[in-house]
mmCIF file of C-alpha atoms and ligand atoms in Angstrom:
data_model
loop_
_atom_site.group_PDB
_atom_site.id
_atom_site.type_symbol
_atom_site.label_atom_id
_atom_site.label_comp_id
_atom_site.label_asym_id
_atom_site.label_seq_id
_atom_site.Cartn_x
_atom_site.Cartn_y
_atom_site.Cartn_z
ATOM 1 C CA MET A 1 -0.003 0.036 -0.013
ATOM 2 C CA LEU A 2 2.948 2.412 0.166
ATOM 3 C CA LYS A 3 3.893 1.811 -3.313
ATOM 4 C CA GLY A 4 4.485 5.228 -4.917
ATOM 5 C CA LYS A 5 4.192 7.207 -1.749
ATOM 6 C CA ILE A 6 6.953 9.919 -1.391
ATOM 7 C CA ALA A 7 9.038 9.461 1.636
ATOM 8 C CA LEU A 8 11.574 11.924 3.239
ATOM 9 C CA VAL A 9 13.793 10.630 6.096
ATOM 10 C CA THR A 10 15.913 13.382 7.565
ATOM 11 C CA GLY A 11 19.417 12.128 8.597
ATOM 12 C CA SER A 12 19.118 9.171 6.221
ATOM 13 C CA THR A 13 22.816 8.873 5.236
ATOM 14 C CA SER A 14 23.557 6.915 8.456
ATOM 15 C CA GLY A 15 22.277 4.725 11.126
ATOM 16 C CA ILE A 16 18.466 4.594 12.028
ATOM 17 C CA GLY A 17 17.781 6.878 8.871
ATOM 18 C CA LEU A 18 19.710 4.864 6.536
ATOM 19 C CA ALA A 19 18.082 1.447 7.601
ATOM 20 C CA THR A 20 14.633 3.206 7.373
ATOM 21 C CA VAL A 21 14.915 4.356 3.838
ATOM 22 C CA GLU A 22 16.173 0.785 2.841
ATOM 23 C CA VAL A 23 12.836 -0.577 4.233
ATOM 24 C CA LEU A 24 10.650 2.232 2.912
ATOM 25 C CA ALA A 25 12.452 1.906 -0.657
ATOM 26 C CA ASN A 26 11.762 -1.879 -0.512
ATOM 27 C CA ALA A 27 7.969 -1.314 0.263
ATOM 28 C CA GLY A 28 8.034 0.870 -3.064
ATOM 29 C CA CYS A 29 8.225 4.446 -1.614
ATOM 30 C CA HIS A 30 10.107 6.978 -3.691
ATOM 31 C CA ILE A 31 12.864 8.315 -1.205
ATOM 32 C CA VAL A 32 14.438 11.573 -0.414
ATOM 33 C CA VAL A 33 17.721 10.706 1.254
ATOM 34 C CA HIS A 34 18.959 13.482 3.439
ATOM 35 C CA GLY A 35 21.932 14.293 5.679
ATOM 36 C CA LEU A 36 24.885 16.518 6.450
ATOM 37 C CA VAL A 37 27.368 14.661 4.081
ATOM 38 C CA GLU A 38 28.950 15.557 0.691
ATOM 39 C CA ASP A 39 26.848 15.452 -2.524
ATOM 40 C CA HIS A 40 28.706 12.463 -3.742
ATOM 41 C CA ILE A 41 28.247 10.226 -0.628
ATOM 42 C CA GLY A 42 24.260 11.295 -0.321
ATOM 43 C CA GLU A 43 23.821 10.720 -4.312
ATOM 44 C CA GLN A 44 25.632 7.360 -4.137
ATOM 45 C CA ILE A 45 23.050 6.297 -1.370
ATOM 46 C CA ALA A 46 20.093 7.691 -3.293
ATOM 47 C CA HIS A 47 21.237 6.043 -6.553
ATOM 48 C CA GLU A 48 21.718 2.536 -4.953
ATOM 49 C CA LEU A 49 18.421 2.672 -3.566
ATOM 50 C CA ALA A 50 16.834 3.579 -6.995
ATOM 51 C CA GLU A 51 18.580 0.736 -8.573
ATOM 52 C CA LYS A 52 17.966 -1.879 -5.910
ATOM 53 C CA TYR A 53 14.320 -1.193 -5.352
ATOM 54 C CA ASN A 54 13.161 0.385 -8.553
ATOM 55 C CA VAL A 55 12.038 3.478 -7.155
ATOM 56 C CA LEU A 56 12.761 7.174 -7.615
ATOM 57 C CA SER A 57 15.356 8.646 -5.372
ATOM 58 C CA TYR A 58 17.010 12.128 -4.752
ATOM 59 C CA PHE A 59 19.305 13.499 -1.889
ATOM 60 C CA SER A 60 19.450 16.602 -0.099
ATOM 61 C CA ASN A 61 22.082 17.967 2.463
ATOM 62 C CA ALA A 62 19.922 20.813 3.838
ATOM 63 C CA ASN A 63 21.308 21.769 7.087
ATOM 64 C CA MET A 64 18.478 21.166 9.821
ATOM 65 C CA ALA A 65 19.862 24.006 11.970
ATOM 66 C CA ASP A 66 18.772 26.423 9.098
ATOM 67 C CA GLN A 67 15.397 27.080 8.323
ATOM 68 C CA ASN A 68 15.881 28.628 4.807
ATOM 69 C CA GLN A 69 17.826 25.491 3.782
ATOM 70 C CA ILE A 70 14.809 23.335 5.129
ATOM 71 C CA LEU A 71 12.323 25.260 2.972
ATOM 72 C CA GLU A 72 14.497 25.136 -0.084
ATOM 73 C CA MET A 73 14.844 21.409 0.374
ATOM 74 C CA PHE A 74 11.062 21.126 0.024
ATOM 75 C CA SER A 75 10.954 23.243 -3.102
ATOM 76 C CA PHE A 76 13.353 20.887 -4.526
ATOM 77 C CA ILE A 77 11.451 17.886 -3.486
ATOM 78 C CA GLU A 78 8.279 19.237 -4.950
ATOM 79 C CA GLN A 79 10.064 20.078 -8.213
ATOM 80 C CA GLU A 80 11.642 16.736 -8.583
ATOM 81 C CA LEU A 81 9.115 14.239 -7.042
ATOM 82 C CA GLY A 82 5.938 15.969 -5.683
ATOM 83 C CA THR A 83 4.645 16.499 -2.166
ATOM 84 C CA VAL A 84 5.752 14.264 0.668
ATOM 85 C CA ASP A 85 3.312 11.759 2.098
ATOM 86 C CA ILE A 86 5.624 10.240 4.590
ATOM 87 C CA LEU A 87 7.838 12.421 6.794
ATOM 88 C CA VAL A 88 10.305 10.973 9.320
ATOM 89 C CA ASN A 89 12.103 13.473 11.459
ATOM 90 C CA ASN A 90 15.170 11.585 12.470
ATOM 91 C CA ALA A 91 18.172 13.779 12.065
ATOM 92 C CA GLY A 92 19.607 14.211 15.521
ATOM 93 C CA ILE A 93 22.854 15.110 17.319
ATOM 94 C CA GLN A 94 24.349 14.660 20.884
ATOM 95 C CA HIS A 95 26.561 16.420 23.199
ATOM 96 C CA THR A 96 27.121 15.528 26.835
ATOM 97 C CA ALA A 97 28.282 17.872 29.654
ATOM 98 C CA PRO A 98 26.733 18.852 32.943
ATOM 99 C CA VAL A 99 24.088 21.795 32.770
ATOM 100 C CA HIS A 100 26.475 24.175 34.671
ATOM 101 C CA GLU A 101 29.209 23.582 32.086
ATOM 102 C CA PHE A 102 26.939 22.771 29.006
ATOM 103 C CA PRO A 103 28.381 24.915 26.020
ATOM 104 C CA LYS A 104 25.617 27.565 24.930
ATOM 105 C CA ASP A 105 26.271 26.972 21.250
ATOM 106 C CA LYS A 106 25.953 23.201 21.733
ATOM 107 C CA TRP A 107 22.535 23.933 23.297
ATOM 108 C CA ASP A 108 21.214 25.970 20.607
ATOM 109 C CA LEU A 109 22.379 23.415 17.845
ATOM 110 C CA ILE A 110 20.768 20.642 19.413
ATOM 111 C CA LEU A 111 17.488 22.292 20.201
ATOM 112 C CA ALA A 112 17.584 23.638 16.355
ATOM 113 C CA VAL A 113 18.497 20.140 14.900
ATOM 114 C CA ASN A 114 16.612 17.634 17.179
ATOM 115 C CA LEU A 115 13.429 19.650 17.791
ATOM 116 C CA SER A 116 12.920 22.934 15.732
ATOM 117 C CA SER A 117 13.637 21.359 12.477
ATOM 118 C CA ALA A 118 10.914 18.876 13.077
ATOM 119 C CA PHE A 119 8.384 21.930 13.506
ATOM 120 C CA HIS A 120 9.608 23.459 10.013
ATOM 121 C CA THR A 121 9.310 20.262 8.190
ATOM 122 C CA THR A 122 5.873 19.504 9.846
ATOM 123 C CA GLN A 123 4.692 22.735 8.982
ATOM 124 C CA ALA A 124 6.070 22.438 5.369
ATOM 125 C CA VAL A 125 4.325 19.064 4.838
ATOM 126 C CA LEU A 126 0.765 19.370 6.724
ATOM 127 C CA PRO A 127 -1.214 21.388 4.285
ATOM 128 C CA LYS A 128 -0.486 19.220 1.402
ATOM 129 C CA MET A 129 -1.276 15.882 3.649
ATOM 130 C CA GLN A 130 -4.483 17.549 4.829
ATOM 131 C CA LEU A 131 -5.574 18.249 1.106
ATOM 132 C CA LYS A 132 -4.692 14.689 0.192
ATOM 133 C CA LYS A 133 -6.361 13.242 3.565
ATOM 134 C CA TRP A 134 -3.467 11.035 3.841
ATOM 135 C CA GLY A 135 -0.100 11.473 5.606
ATOM 136 C CA ARG A 136 2.230 9.934 7.994
ATOM 137 C CA ILE A 137 4.772 11.807 10.421
ATOM 138 C CA VAL A 138 7.162 9.759 12.624
ATOM 139 C CA ASN A 139 9.272 11.513 14.963
ATOM 140 C CA ILE A 140 12.381 9.746 16.180
ATOM 141 C CA ALA A 141 12.471 10.955 19.774
ATOM 142 C CA SER A 142 14.345 8.829 22.378
ATOM 143 C CA VAL A 143 13.821 7.133 25.746
ATOM 144 C CA HIS A 144 15.189 10.593 26.571
ATOM 145 C CA GLY A 145 11.776 12.025 25.642
ATOM 146 C CA LEU A 146 10.418 10.115 28.213
ATOM 147 C CA VAL A 147 13.033 10.022 30.918
ATOM 148 C CA GLY A 148 16.078 12.167 31.645
ATOM 149 C CA SER A 149 19.752 11.032 32.265
ATOM 150 C CA VAL A 150 22.578 13.086 33.484
ATOM 151 C CA ASN A 151 24.722 15.309 31.232
ATOM 152 C CA LYS A 152 22.183 15.321 28.603
ATOM 153 C CA SER A 153 20.087 18.565 29.243
ATOM 154 C CA ALA A 154 19.798 19.720 25.766
ATOM 155 C CA TYR A 155 19.114 16.399 24.281
ATOM 156 C CA VAL A 156 16.430 15.423 26.986
ATOM 157 C CA ALA A 157 14.969 18.973 26.604
ATOM 158 C CA ALA A 158 14.656 18.498 22.724
ATOM 159 C CA LYS A 159 13.171 14.975 22.900
ATOM 160 C CA HIS A 160 10.821 15.780 25.374
ATOM 161 C CA GLY A 161 9.905 18.697 23.196
ATOM 162 C CA LEU A 162 9.529 16.519 20.327
ATOM 163 C CA VAL A 163 7.143 14.200 22.049
ATOM 164 C CA GLY A 164 5.077 17.246 22.807
ATOM 165 C CA LEU A 165 4.982 18.339 19.395
ATOM 166 C CA THR A 166 3.997 15.022 18.333
ATOM 167 C CA LYS A 167 0.891 14.823 20.655
ATOM 168 C CA VAL A 168 -0.257 18.346 19.437
ATOM 169 C CA THR A 169 0.250 17.749 15.891
ATOM 170 C CA ALA A 170 -1.679 14.326 16.247
ATOM 171 C CA ILE A 171 -4.660 15.743 17.882
ATOM 172 C CA GLU A 172 -4.963 18.556 15.628
ATOM 173 C CA ASN A 173 -5.032 16.296 12.447
ATOM 174 C CA ALA A 174 -6.743 13.409 14.022
ATOM 175 C CA ASN A 175 -9.646 13.669 11.434
ATOM 176 C CA MET A 176 -7.429 14.429 8.482
ATOM 177 C CA GLY A 177 -6.205 10.867 7.529
ATOM 178 C CA VAL A 178 -2.754 11.937 9.010
ATOM 179 C CA THR A 179 -1.188 10.136 11.813
ATOM 180 C CA VAL A 180 1.596 11.445 13.940
ATOM 181 C CA ASN A 181 3.586 9.370 16.250
ATOM 182 C CA ALA A 182 6.916 9.375 18.228
ATOM 183 C CA ILE A 183 9.328 6.322 18.531
ATOM 184 C CA CYS A 184 11.412 6.331 21.811
ATOM 185 C CA PRO A 185 14.453 4.209 21.282
ATOM 186 C CA GLY A 186 16.850 3.120 23.920
ATOM 187 C CA TRP A 187 20.403 2.152 22.682
ATOM 188 C CA VAL A 188 20.590 1.490 19.040
ATOM 189 C CA GLU A 189 23.803 0.418 17.257
ATOM 190 C CA THR A 190 24.726 3.545 15.097
ATOM 191 C CA PRO A 191 27.770 5.983 15.015
ATOM 192 C CA LEU A 192 25.810 8.592 17.230
ATOM 193 C CA ILE A 193 26.759 6.666 20.365
ATOM 194 C CA ASN A 194 30.453 6.177 19.302
ATOM 195 C CA GLN A 195 31.628 9.122 21.474
ATOM 196 C CA GLN A 196 29.733 7.944 24.662
ATOM 197 C CA ILE A 197 31.606 4.545 24.295
ATOM 198 C CA GLN A 198 34.839 5.982 23.841
ATOM 199 C CA ASP A 199 34.512 8.398 26.715
ATOM 200 C CA ILE A 200 33.888 5.236 28.961
ATOM 201 C CA ALA A 201 36.788 3.383 27.464
ATOM 202 C CA ASP A 202 39.137 6.420 28.073
ATOM 203 C CA LYS A 203 37.777 6.907 31.698
ATOM 204 C CA ASP A 204 38.074 3.221 32.795
ATOM 205 C CA GLY A 205 40.991 2.343 30.641
ATOM 206 C CA SER A 206 38.942 -0.413 29.155
ATOM 207 C CA ASP A 207 38.458 -1.690 25.586
ATOM 208 C CA LEU A 208 35.586 -0.424 23.494
ATOM 209 C CA ALA A 209 33.378 -3.880 23.805
ATOM 210 C CA THR A 210 33.588 -3.617 27.549
ATOM 211 C CA ALA A 211 32.723 0.157 27.470
ATOM 212 C CA LYS A 212 29.827 -0.570 25.385
ATOM 213 C CA ALA A 213 28.606 -3.400 27.505
ATOM 214 C CA LYS A 214 28.739 -0.962 30.469
ATOM 215 C CA LEU A 215 27.101 1.852 28.666
ATOM 216 C CA VAL A 216 24.159 -0.385 27.614
ATOM 217 C CA THR A 217 23.536 -2.083 30.885
ATOM 218 C CA ALA A 218 23.674 0.950 32.958
ATOM 219 C CA LYS A 219 19.979 1.696 32.095
ATOM 220 C CA GLN A 220 18.695 -0.950 29.785
ATOM 221 C CA PRO A 221 17.432 -4.339 31.344
ATOM 222 C CA ARG A 222 17.808 -6.004 27.756
ATOM 223 C CA ALA A 223 22.078 -6.317 27.457
ATOM 224 C CA GLU A 224 21.683 -5.650 23.663
ATOM 225 C CA MET A 225 21.293 -2.633 21.383
ATOM 226 C CA ALA A 226 18.589 -2.540 19.014
ATOM 227 C CA ALA A 227 19.440 -2.900 15.402
ATOM 228 C CA PRO A 228 18.761 0.250 13.187
ATOM 229 C CA SER A 229 16.367 -2.046 11.057
ATOM 230 C CA GLN A 230 14.226 -2.790 13.872
ATOM 231 C CA ILE A 231 13.491 1.010 14.205
ATOM 232 C CA GLY A 232 12.718 1.190 10.358
ATOM 233 C CA GLU A 233 10.059 -1.806 10.595
ATOM 234 C CA LEU A 234 8.320 -0.121 13.383
ATOM 235 C CA ILE A 235 8.251 3.121 11.001
ATOM 236 C CA HIS A 236 6.937 0.920 7.996
ATOM 237 C CA PHE A 237 4.225 -0.583 10.288
ATOM 238 C CA LEU A 238 3.125 3.012 11.452
ATOM 239 C CA CYS A 239 2.869 3.843 7.861
ATOM 240 C CA SER A 240 0.659 1.034 6.889
ATOM 241 C CA ASP A 241 -3.295 0.949 7.002
ATOM 242 C CA ALA A 242 -3.258 -1.347 9.977
ATOM 243 C CA ALA A 243 -1.835 1.578 12.054
ATOM 244 C CA ALA A 244 -4.266 4.150 10.984
ATOM 245 C CA GLY A 245 -5.676 4.289 14.560
ATOM 246 C CA ILE A 246 -2.359 4.935 16.169
ATOM 247 C CA THR A 247 -1.850 8.616 16.553
ATOM 248 C CA GLY A 248 -0.057 10.706 19.203
ATOM 249 C CA ALA A 249 1.583 7.872 20.618
ATOM 250 C CA SER A 250 5.382 7.600 21.985
ATOM 251 C CA LEU A 251 6.450 4.019 21.479
ATOM 252 C CA PRO A 252 9.771 2.961 23.278
ATOM 253 C CA ILE A 253 11.887 0.325 21.735
ATOM 254 C CA ASP A 254 13.997 0.338 24.659
ATOM 255 C CA GLY A 255 14.727 -2.926 26.089
ATOM 256 C CA GLY A 256 12.817 -2.421 29.092
ATOM 257 C CA TRP A 257 14.441 0.868 29.929
ATOM 258 C CA THR A 258 11.310 2.919 30.930
ATOM 259 C CA ALA A 259 9.533 -0.133 32.311
ATOM 260 C CA GLN A 260 11.415 0.073 35.553
HETATM 261 P P1 LIG B 1 23.618 8.860 13.200
HETATM 262 O O1 LIG B 1 24.687 9.846 13.775
HETATM 263 O O2 LIG B 1 23.934 7.559 12.640
HETATM 264 O O3 LIG B 1 22.763 9.592 12.199
HETATM 265 C C1 LIG B 1 22.484 11.037 12.307
HETATM 266 C C2 LIG B 1 21.868 11.552 10.927
HETATM 267 O O4 LIG B 1 21.465 13.125 11.058
HETATM 268 C C3 LIG B 1 23.289 11.670 9.631
HETATM 269 O O5 LIG B 1 22.496 11.393 8.572
HETATM 270 C C4 LIG B 1 23.607 13.184 9.685
HETATM 271 O O6 LIG B 1 24.217 13.580 8.686
HETATM 272 C C5 LIG B 1 22.423 14.011 10.294
HETATM 273 N N1 LIG B 1 22.659 15.130 10.625
HETATM 274 C C6 LIG B 1 23.062 15.461 11.756
HETATM 275 N N2 LIG B 1 23.065 16.936 12.182
HETATM 276 C C7 LIG B 1 22.438 17.370 10.922
HETATM 277 C C8 LIG B 1 22.074 18.871 10.438
HETATM 278 N N3 LIG B 1 22.607 19.757 11.258
HETATM 279 N N4 LIG B 1 21.477 18.690 9.308
HETATM 280 C C9 LIG B 1 21.266 17.682 8.733
HETATM 281 N N5 LIG B 1 21.364 16.413 8.942
HETATM 282 C C10 LIG B 1 22.077 16.352 9.895
HETATM 283 O O7 LIG B 1 22.492 8.771 14.359
HETATM 284 P P2 LIG B 1 21.587 7.907 14.806
HETATM 285 O O8 LIG B 1 21.890 7.157 15.984
HETATM 286 O O9 LIG B 1 20.928 7.026 13.597
HETATM 287 O O10 LIG B 1 20.326 8.734 15.196
HETATM 288 C C11 LIG B 1 18.970 9.132 14.319
HETATM 289 C C12 LIG B 1 18.190 9.603 15.418
HETATM 290 O O11 LIG B 1 17.886 8.608 16.324
HETATM 291 C C13 LIG B 1 18.399 10.986 16.148
HETATM 292 O O12 LIG B 1 17.474 11.635 16.295
HETATM 293 C C14 LIG B 1 18.809 10.168 17.683
HETATM 294 O O13 LIG B 1 18.485 11.214 18.623
HETATM 295 C C15 LIG B 1 17.825 9.075 17.718
HETATM 296 N N6 LIG B 1 17.997 8.002 18.536
HETATM 297 C C16 LIG B 1 19.399 7.334 18.530
HETATM 298 C C17 LIG B 1 19.622 6.621 19.431
HETATM 299 C C18 LIG B 1 20.777 5.501 19.467
HETATM 300 O O14 LIG B 1 21.153 4.892 20.498
HETATM 301 N N7 LIG B 1 21.493 5.511 18.388
HETATM 302 C C19 LIG B 1 18.718 6.400 20.625
HETATM 303 C C20 LIG B 1 17.657 7.199 20.834
HETATM 304 C C21 LIG B 1 17.458 7.854 19.849
#
């Protein structure tokens, strides 16, 4: 049923987003690959998706911290493909430090990329989704949209904000054929967490595998990270007709983290 739908997954040159564009292309969606990488890298990913799944695919490296670049990206998408049916707000960054030492520029950047960008993209796609009476918006929040952790003030604030944006957008559009949900992963095996593993290894003088195990088990009862494709498969389900009644939800894939 997703065949021919136009999907934009922000931050899809790596990690969860990259796994998600594979799943959605496999379902027959035309894809906008997006991420902050050089043109030739993003264009290669788009090209491979188009060849492998026989869909149309384009690349954008709009900076999600820049509202004008976001709007330009939508002009480009409409010109090349049409209006977006499936929006996955996934681009995100992390920085860890105690609140009293947290760099102000990092705070502004994390709020811009992890939260405000989702407001701008949502605002860009909603009017067309309302006209078509069909749309799917999936916001990749985090367990940190539901609970806090030390040293992550900007990330936790942004992700709680994203869960709030999800709820309001969902209830405003509940009878428009548009669903809006948040996914709240625990640990997922992607480059985003490499720095946190390295920090533990440096502090403990341990190897990376030991540091990774320590990071995961500190909060998460299930001692394994989720695979990026497992998040992609949940996004696929949320885009299906079977999930038409799920809206405004914040769904953990967190190995039991928030069950405690
Ligand atoms: P990743 O680092 O592998 O990918 C991040 C993507 O965002 C990349 O494509 C990157 O180019 C893009 N990006 C970063 N800054 C950007 C900017 N300013 N403009 C445009 N694009 C930008 O990360 P990931 O782990 O796949 O994370 C994806 C999402 O999942 C994030 O929102 C993250 O907060 C969330 N998440 C990740 C985990 C985890 O354990 N990995 C857990 C919970 C939530």
